[in-house]
Amino acid sequence: ESLGDDDDEQATFECRICYDDVATHQSYGLLGCLHRYCQPCFIEYYQTKIKDAEVDSASLRCPFPGCPATPEPYLLEAV
């Protein structure tokens, strides 16, 4: 039995915002850190930041407390 795409699709993680178990292939993360979030939480987090005009570099960071990673521009364009 080979390890391939089927294994990747079955891998899960716990979203650090909603604490649901989510398939890894349905997640978002930042290149600057290893924190992963489910797509709905990730999108809502950054949409709220943008809506509330919290768009300076100190505000637009990874949702994990104390993490300094910032989102890549292409991720923000997707939300």
mmCIF file of N, CA, C and O in Angstrom:
data_model
loop_
_atom_site.group_PDB
_atom_site.id
_atom_site.type_symbol
_atom_site.label_atom_id
_atom_site.label_comp_id
_atom_site.label_asym_id
_atom_site.label_seq_id
_atom_site.Cartn_x
_atom_site.Cartn_y
_atom_site.Cartn_z
ATOM 1 N N GLU A 1 0.853 -1.180 0.000
ATOM 2 C CA GLU A 1 0.000 0.000 0.000
ATOM 3 C C GLU A 1 0.890 1.231 0.000
ATOM 4 O O GLU A 1 1.807 1.355 0.786
ATOM 5 N N SER A 2 0.612 2.146 -0.900
ATOM 6 C CA SER A 2 1.461 3.329 -0.999
ATOM 7 C C SER A 2 0.857 4.495 -0.229
ATOM 8 O O SER A 2 -0.350 4.588 -0.068
ATOM 9 N N LEU A 3 1.743 5.349 0.237
ATOM 10 C CA LEU A 3 1.303 6.565 0.894
ATOM 11 C C LEU A 3 1.172 7.637 -0.178
ATOM 12 O O LEU A 3 2.098 7.893 -0.907
ATOM 13 N N GLY A 4 0.006 8.266 -0.236
ATOM 14 C CA GLY A 4 -0.185 9.265 -1.283
ATOM 15 C C GLY A 4 -1.249 10.249 -0.905
ATOM 16 O O GLY A 4 -1.450 10.564 0.264
ATOM 17 N N ASP A 5 -1.942 10.720 -1.910
ATOM 18 C CA ASP A 5 -2.946 11.761 -1.712
ATOM 19 C C ASP A 5 -4.054 11.341 -0.770
ATOM 20 O O ASP A 5 -4.598 12.154 -0.049
ATOM 21 N N ASP A 6 -4.430 10.059 -0.761
ATOM 22 C CA ASP A 6 -5.512 9.611 0.117
ATOM 23 C C ASP A 6 -5.164 9.863 1.582
ATOM 24 O O ASP A 6 -6.002 10.283 2.359
ATOM 25 N N ASP A 7 -3.914 9.643 1.954
ATOM 26 C CA ASP A 7 -3.492 9.880 3.330
ATOM 27 C C ASP A 7 -3.540 11.369 3.666
ATOM 28 O O ASP A 7 -3.935 11.758 4.749
ATOM 29 N N ASP A 8 -3.125 12.221 2.723
ATOM 30 C CA ASP A 8 -3.142 13.660 2.951
ATOM 31 C C ASP A 8 -4.565 14.160 3.163
ATOM 32 O O ASP A 8 -4.811 15.033 3.964
ATOM 33 N N GLU A 9 -5.522 13.611 2.422
ATOM 34 C CA GLU A 9 -6.905 14.045 2.533
ATOM 35 C C GLU A 9 -7.527 13.598 3.850
ATOM 36 O O GLU A 9 -8.494 14.178 4.310
ATOM 37 N N GLN A 10 -6.990 12.569 4.489
ATOM 38 C CA GLN A 10 -7.550 12.063 5.730
ATOM 39 C C GLN A 10 -6.880 12.682 6.964
ATOM 40 O O GLN A 10 -7.398 12.561 8.061
ATOM 41 N N ALA A 11 -5.762 13.342 6.784
ATOM 42 C CA ALA A 11 -5.069 13.963 7.915
ATOM 43 C C ALA A 11 -5.920 15.106 8.468
ATOM 44 O O ALA A 11 -6.514 15.864 7.716
ATOM 45 N N THR A 12 -5.973 15.208 9.791
ATOM 46 C CA THR A 12 -6.757 16.274 10.414
ATOM 47 C C THR A 12 -5.907 17.040 11.422
ATOM 48 O O THR A 12 -4.836 16.591 11.823
ATOM 49 N N PHE A 13 -6.397 18.177 11.825
ATOM 50 C CA PHE A 13 -5.768 18.989 12.858
ATOM 51 C C PHE A 13 -6.879 19.704 13.606
ATOM 52 O O PHE A 13 -8.022 19.750 13.151
ATOM 53 N N GLU A 14 -6.551 20.266 14.755
ATOM 54 C CA GLU A 14 -7.530 21.028 15.528
ATOM 55 C C GLU A 14 -7.342 22.513 15.243
ATOM 56 O O GLU A 14 -6.264 23.061 15.467
ATOM 57 N N CYS A 15 -8.398 23.153 14.730
ATOM 58 C CA CYS A 15 -8.355 24.593 14.471
ATOM 59 C C CYS A 15 -8.146 25.302 15.803
ATOM 60 O O CYS A 15 -8.825 25.024 16.784
ATOM 61 N N ARG A 16 -7.220 26.244 15.839
ATOM 62 C CA ARG A 16 -6.890 26.949 17.078
ATOM 63 C C ARG A 16 -7.874 28.077 17.396
ATOM 64 O O ARG A 16 -7.714 28.764 18.390
ATOM 65 N N ILE A 17 -8.900 28.249 16.551
ATOM 66 C CA ILE A 17 -9.928 29.250 16.827
ATOM 67 C C ILE A 17 -11.224 28.577 17.275
ATOM 68 O O ILE A 17 -11.749 28.878 18.337
ATOM 69 N N CYS A 18 -11.739 27.636 16.475
ATOM 70 C CA CYS A 18 -13.022 27.001 16.813
ATOM 71 C C CYS A 18 -12.853 25.646 17.503
ATOM 72 O O CYS A 18 -13.823 25.083 18.001
ATOM 73 N N TYR A 19 -11.653 25.101 17.507
ATOM 74 C CA TYR A 19 -11.312 23.820 18.142
ATOM 75 C C TYR A 19 -11.990 22.617 17.493
ATOM 76 O O TYR A 19 -12.055 21.550 18.082
ATOM 77 N N ASP A 20 -12.478 22.784 16.258
ATOM 78 C CA ASP A 20 -13.016 21.650 15.514
ATOM 79 C C ASP A 20 -11.866 20.875 14.888
ATOM 80 O O ASP A 20 -10.816 21.444 14.573
ATOM 81 N N ASP A 21 -12.077 19.573 14.695
ATOM 82 C CA ASP A 21 -11.133 18.776 13.920
ATOM 83 C C ASP A 21 -11.456 19.002 12.447
ATOM 84 O O ASP A 21 -12.601 18.854 12.024
ATOM 85 N N VAL A 22 -10.436 19.372 11.684
ATOM 86 C CA VAL A 22 -10.613 19.761 10.294
ATOM 87 C C VAL A 22 -9.605 19.004 9.442
ATOM 88 O O VAL A 22 -8.466 18.775 9.870
ATOM 89 N N ALA A 23 -10.005 18.643 8.226
ATOM 90 C CA ALA A 23 -9.080 18.010 7.292
ATOM 91 C C ALA A 23 -7.973 19.002 6.940
ATOM 92 O O ALA A 23 -8.243 20.174 6.670
ATOM 93 N N THR A 24 -6.749 18.544 6.976
ATOM 94 C CA THR A 24 -5.606 19.413 6.723
ATOM 95 C C THR A 24 -5.707 20.105 5.375
ATOM 96 O O THR A 24 -5.362 21.276 5.242
ATOM 97 N N HIS A 25 -6.237 19.421 4.374
ATOM 98 C CA HIS A 25 -6.319 20.038 3.051
ATOM 99 C C HIS A 25 -7.401 21.122 2.980
ATOM 100 O O HIS A 25 -7.522 21.811 1.980
ATOM 101 N N GLN A 26 -8.166 21.300 4.057
ATOM 102 C CA GLN A 26 -9.186 22.356 4.114
ATOM 103 C C GLN A 26 -8.775 23.428 5.116
ATOM 104 O O GLN A 26 -9.603 23.980 5.827
ATOM 105 N N SER A 27 -7.490 23.714 5.169
ATOM 106 C CA SER A 27 -6.992 24.663 6.150
ATOM 107 C C SER A 27 -6.159 25.749 5.479
ATOM 108 O O SER A 27 -5.756 25.627 4.330
ATOM 109 N N TYR A 28 -5.940 26.806 6.257
ATOM 110 C CA TYR A 28 -5.044 27.882 5.854
ATOM 111 C C TYR A 28 -3.998 28.049 6.942
ATOM 112 O O TYR A 28 -4.262 27.807 8.118
ATOM 113 N N GLY A 29 -2.848 28.502 6.528
ATOM 114 C CA GLY A 29 -1.796 28.830 7.470
ATOM 115 C C GLY A 29 -0.907 29.888 6.858
ATOM 116 O O GLY A 29 -1.001 30.187 5.669
ATOM 117 N N LEU A 30 -0.058 30.464 7.655
ATOM 118 C CA LEU A 30 0.870 31.485 7.180
ATOM 119 C C LEU A 30 2.233 30.860 6.963
ATOM 120 O O LEU A 30 2.619 29.924 7.669
ATOM 121 N N LEU A 31 2.961 31.387 6.006
ATOM 122 C CA LEU A 31 4.286 30.843 5.720
ATOM 123 C C LEU A 31 5.263 31.098 6.864
ATOM 124 O O LEU A 31 6.200 30.344 7.049
ATOM 125 N N GLY A 32 5.036 32.146 7.668
ATOM 126 C CA GLY A 32 5.963 32.515 8.723
ATOM 127 C C GLY A 32 5.814 31.729 10.014
ATOM 128 O O GLY A 32 6.558 31.951 10.958
ATOM 129 N N CYS A 33 4.820 30.829 10.080
ATOM 130 C CA CYS A 33 4.639 30.036 11.297
ATOM 131 C C CYS A 33 3.973 28.701 10.941
ATOM 132 O O CYS A 33 3.635 28.469 9.791
ATOM 133 N N LEU A 34 3.784 27.866 11.921
ATOM 134 C CA LEU A 34 3.185 26.555 11.675
ATOM 135 C C LEU A 34 1.736 26.470 12.148
ATOM 136 O O LEU A 34 1.147 25.399 12.137
ATOM 137 N N HIS A 35 1.131 27.583 12.564
ATOM 138 C CA HIS A 35 -0.247 27.563 13.039
ATOM 139 C C HIS A 35 -1.205 27.416 11.858
ATOM 140 O O HIS A 35 -1.052 28.087 10.851
ATOM 141 N N ARG A 36 -2.193 26.512 12.010
ATOM 142 C CA ARG A 36 -3.160 26.258 10.946
ATOM 143 C C ARG A 36 -4.555 26.516 11.479
ATOM 144 O O ARG A 36 -4.828 26.310 12.660
ATOM 145 N N TYR A 37 -5.427 26.944 10.586
ATOM 146 C CA TYR A 37 -6.798 27.279 10.941
ATOM 147 C C TYR A 37 -7.728 26.753 9.869
ATOM 148 O O TYR A 37 -7.351 26.669 8.697
ATOM 149 N N CYS A 38 -8.960 26.420 10.259
ATOM 150 C CA CYS A 38 -9.926 26.002 9.245
ATOM 151 C C CYS A 38 -10.232 27.210 8.360
ATOM 152 O O CYS A 38 -10.079 28.364 8.774
ATOM 153 N N GLN A 39 -10.647 26.931 7.136
ATOM 154 C CA GLN A 39 -10.883 28.012 6.185
ATOM 155 C C GLN A 39 -11.900 29.036 6.687
ATOM 156 O O GLN A 39 -11.637 30.241 6.613
ATOM 157 N N PRO A 40 -13.071 28.616 7.226
ATOM 158 C CA PRO A 40 -14.034 29.625 7.691
ATOM 159 C C PRO A 40 -13.483 30.531 8.792
ATOM 160 O O PRO A 40 -13.702 31.746 8.760
ATOM 161 N N CYS A 41 -12.762 29.992 9.758
ATOM 162 C CA CYS A 41 -12.209 30.807 10.841
ATOM 163 C C CYS A 41 -11.144 31.764 10.322
ATOM 164 O O CYS A 41 -11.101 32.934 10.699
ATOM 165 N N PHE A 42 -10.274 31.266 9.464
ATOM 166 C CA PHE A 42 -9.207 32.088 8.898
ATOM 167 C C PHE A 42 -9.790 33.265 8.133
ATOM 168 O O PHE A 42 -9.399 34.417 8.331
ATOM 169 N N ILE A 43 -10.753 32.982 7.279
ATOM 170 C CA ILE A 43 -11.376 34.031 6.464
ATOM 171 C C ILE A 43 -12.104 35.037 7.351
ATOM 172 O O ILE A 43 -11.942 36.249 7.193
ATOM 173 N N GLU A 44 -12.894 34.554 8.306
ATOM 174 C CA GLU A 44 -13.641 35.464 9.175
ATOM 175 C C GLU A 44 -12.701 36.333 10.009
ATOM 176 O O GLU A 44 -12.960 37.526 10.197
ATOM 177 N N TYR A 45 -11.632 35.759 10.509
ATOM 178 C CA TYR A 45 -10.673 36.514 11.316
ATOM 179 C C TYR A 45 -10.137 37.711 10.534
ATOM 180 O O TYR A 45 -10.154 38.846 11.018
ATOM 181 N N TYR A 46 -9.658 37.466 9.314
ATOM 182 C CA TYR A 46 -9.066 38.551 8.532
ATOM 183 C C TYR A 46 -10.120 39.484 7.947
ATOM 184 O O TYR A 46 -9.880 40.687 7.834
ATOM 185 N N GLN A 47 -11.298 38.983 7.608
ATOM 186 C CA GLN A 47 -12.372 39.873 7.155
ATOM 187 C C GLN A 47 -12.749 40.854 8.265
ATOM 188 O O GLN A 47 -12.973 42.035 8.006
ATOM 189 N N THR A 48 -12.814 40.380 9.508
ATOM 190 C CA THR A 48 -13.137 41.238 10.642
ATOM 191 C C THR A 48 -12.053 42.284 10.851
ATOM 192 O O THR A 48 -12.344 43.463 11.084
ATOM 193 N N LYS A 49 -10.795 41.878 10.756
ATOM 194 C CA LYS A 49 -9.685 42.827 10.899
ATOM 195 C C LYS A 49 -9.791 43.933 9.846
ATOM 196 O O LYS A 49 -9.641 45.116 10.148
ATOM 197 N N ILE A 50 -10.058 43.536 8.607
ATOM 198 C CA ILE A 50 -10.156 44.505 7.514
ATOM 199 C C ILE A 50 -11.378 45.406 7.711
ATOM 200 O O ILE A 50 -11.290 46.624 7.577
ATOM 201 N N LYS A 51 -12.516 44.813 8.065
ATOM 202 C CA LYS A 51 -13.744 45.586 8.286
ATOM 203 C C LYS A 51 -13.565 46.603 9.411
ATOM 204 O O LYS A 51 -14.052 47.732 9.330
ATOM 205 N N ASP A 52 -12.859 46.221 10.457
ATOM 206 C CA ASP A 52 -12.625 47.102 11.599
ATOM 207 C C ASP A 52 -11.435 48.043 11.377
ATOM 208 O O ASP A 52 -11.015 48.732 12.305
ATOM 209 N N ALA A 53 -10.901 48.058 10.164
ATOM 210 C CA ALA A 53 -9.772 48.919 9.784
ATOM 211 C C ALA A 53 -8.526 48.655 10.622
ATOM 212 O O ALA A 53 -7.715 49.554 10.849
ATOM 213 N N GLU A 54 -8.358 47.420 11.069
ATOM 214 C CA GLU A 54 -7.152 47.035 11.796
ATOM 215 C C GLU A 54 -6.178 46.421 10.793
ATOM 216 O O GLU A 54 -5.952 45.216 10.777
ATOM 217 N N VAL A 55 -5.638 47.274 9.942
ATOM 218 C CA VAL A 55 -4.832 46.770 8.835
ATOM 219 C C VAL A 55 -3.361 47.159 8.919
ATOM 220 O O VAL A 55 -2.616 46.927 7.984
ATOM 221 N N ASP A 56 -2.950 47.722 10.045
ATOM 222 C CA ASP A 56 -1.529 48.032 10.189
ATOM 223 C C ASP A 56 -0.756 46.741 10.463
ATOM 224 O O ASP A 56 -1.332 45.716 10.803
ATOM 225 N N SER A 57 0.544 46.802 10.323
ATOM 226 C CA SER A 57 1.357 45.587 10.449
ATOM 227 C C SER A 57 1.297 44.978 11.847
ATOM 228 O O SER A 57 1.505 43.779 12.010
ATOM 229 N N ALA A 58 0.990 45.771 12.868
ATOM 230 C CA ALA A 58 0.891 45.231 14.222
ATOM 231 C C ALA A 58 -0.419 44.463 14.413
ATOM 232 O O ALA A 58 -0.493 43.561 15.246
ATOM 233 N N SER A 59 -1.456 44.811 13.654
ATOM 234 C CA SER A 59 -2.765 44.163 13.805
ATOM 235 C C SER A 59 -2.943 42.945 12.913
ATOM 236 O O SER A 59 -3.602 41.985 13.292
ATOM 237 N N LEU A 60 -2.397 43.013 11.717
ATOM 238 C CA LEU A 60 -2.551 41.904 10.774
ATOM 239 C C LEU A 60 -1.465 40.863 11.006
ATOM 240 O O LEU A 60 -0.454 40.808 10.322
ATOM 241 N N ARG A 61 -1.692 40.043 11.988
ATOM 242 C CA ARG A 61 -0.749 38.984 12.352
ATOM 243 C C ARG A 61 -1.498 37.663 12.459
ATOM 244 O O ARG A 61 -2.715 37.619 12.446
ATOM 245 N N CYS A 62 -0.766 36.613 12.640
ATOM 246 C CA CYS A 62 -1.346 35.297 12.889
ATOM 247 C C CYS A 62 -2.288 35.410 14.093
ATOM 248 O O CYS A 62 -1.974 36.085 15.070
ATOM 249 N N PRO A 63 -3.450 34.742 14.046
ATOM 250 C CA PRO A 63 -4.387 34.807 15.167
ATOM 251 C C PRO A 63 -3.856 34.207 16.475
ATOM 252 O O PRO A 63 -4.385 34.504 17.537
ATOM 253 N N PHE A 64 -2.826 33.376 16.408
ATOM 254 C CA PHE A 64 -2.306 32.754 17.622
ATOM 255 C C PHE A 64 -1.640 33.808 18.498
ATOM 256 O O PHE A 64 -0.789 34.569 18.023
ATOM 257 N N PRO A 65 -2.014 33.885 19.776
ATOM 258 C CA PRO A 65 -1.467 34.924 20.664
ATOM 259 C C PRO A 65 0.066 34.940 20.680
ATOM 260 O O PRO A 65 0.710 33.915 20.870
ATOM 261 N N GLY A 66 0.616 36.109 20.444
ATOM 262 C CA GLY A 66 2.059 36.293 20.501
ATOM 263 C C GLY A 66 2.815 35.912 19.234
ATOM 264 O O GLY A 66 4.004 36.154 19.151
ATOM 265 N N CYS A 67 2.131 35.341 18.268
ATOM 266 C CA CYS A 67 2.817 34.943 17.034
ATOM 267 C C CYS A 67 3.030 36.175 16.153
ATOM 268 O O CYS A 67 2.087 36.895 15.856
ATOM 269 N N PRO A 68 4.266 36.423 15.733
ATOM 270 C CA PRO A 68 4.548 37.622 14.939
ATOM 271 C C PRO A 68 4.348 37.446 13.427
ATOM 272 O O PRO A 68 4.528 38.399 12.672
ATOM 273 N N ALA A 69 3.973 36.261 12.974
ATOM 274 C CA ALA A 69 3.853 36.014 11.534
ATOM 275 C C ALA A 69 2.753 36.880 10.918
ATOM 276 O O ALA A 69 1.704 37.099 11.517
ATOM 277 N N THR A 70 3.022 37.383 9.729
ATOM 278 C CA THR A 70 2.049 38.205 9.015
ATOM 279 C C THR A 70 1.556 37.446 7.779
ATOM 280 O O THR A 70 2.293 36.651 7.194
ATOM 281 N N PRO A 71 0.317 37.711 7.386
ATOM 282 C CA PRO A 71 -0.222 37.003 6.217
ATOM 283 C C PRO A 71 0.385 37.504 4.923
ATOM 284 O O PRO A 71 0.717 38.687 4.793
ATOM 285 N N GLU A 72 0.531 36.606 3.981
ATOM 286 C CA GLU A 72 1.022 36.968 2.672
ATOM 287 C C GLU A 72 -0.080 37.738 1.938
ATOM 288 O O GLU A 72 -1.274 37.464 2.140
ATOM 289 N N PRO A 73 0.275 38.704 1.095
ATOM 290 C CA PRO A 73 -0.750 39.504 0.403
ATOM 291 C C PRO A 73 -1.759 38.659 -0.382
ATOM 292 O O PRO A 73 -2.946 38.982 -0.392
ATOM 293 N N TYR A 74 -1.326 37.560 -1.001
ATOM 294 C CA TYR A 74 -2.260 36.754 -1.776
ATOM 295 C C TYR A 74 -3.334 36.123 -0.879
ATOM 296 O O TYR A 74 -4.455 35.902 -1.335
ATOM 297 N N LEU A 75 -3.015 35.845 0.379
ATOM 298 C CA LEU A 75 -4.022 35.296 1.291
ATOM 299 C C LEU A 75 -5.078 36.347 1.633
ATOM 300 O O LEU A 75 -6.255 36.055 1.717
ATOM 301 N N LEU A 76 -4.636 37.578 1.835
ATOM 302 C CA LEU A 76 -5.576 38.655 2.139
ATOM 303 C C LEU A 76 -6.464 38.977 0.944
ATOM 304 O O LEU A 76 -7.633 39.310 1.100
ATOM 305 N N GLU A 77 -5.916 38.850 -0.257
ATOM 306 C CA GLU A 77 -6.731 39.074 -1.452
ATOM 307 C C GLU A 77 -7.834 38.030 -1.563
ATOM 308 O O GLU A 77 -8.904 38.313 -2.080
ATOM 309 N N ALA A 78 -7.593 36.841 -1.038
ATOM 310 C CA ALA A 78 -8.579 35.752 -1.110
ATOM 311 C C ALA A 78 -9.749 35.965 -0.164
ATOM 312 O O ALA A 78 -10.811 35.395 -0.364
ATOM 313 N N VAL A 79 -9.556 36.779 0.877
ATOM 314 C CA VAL A 79 -10.646 37.009 1.830
ATOM 315 C C VAL A 79 -11.388 38.257 1.438
ATOM 316 O O VAL A 79 -12.453 38.541 1.824
#
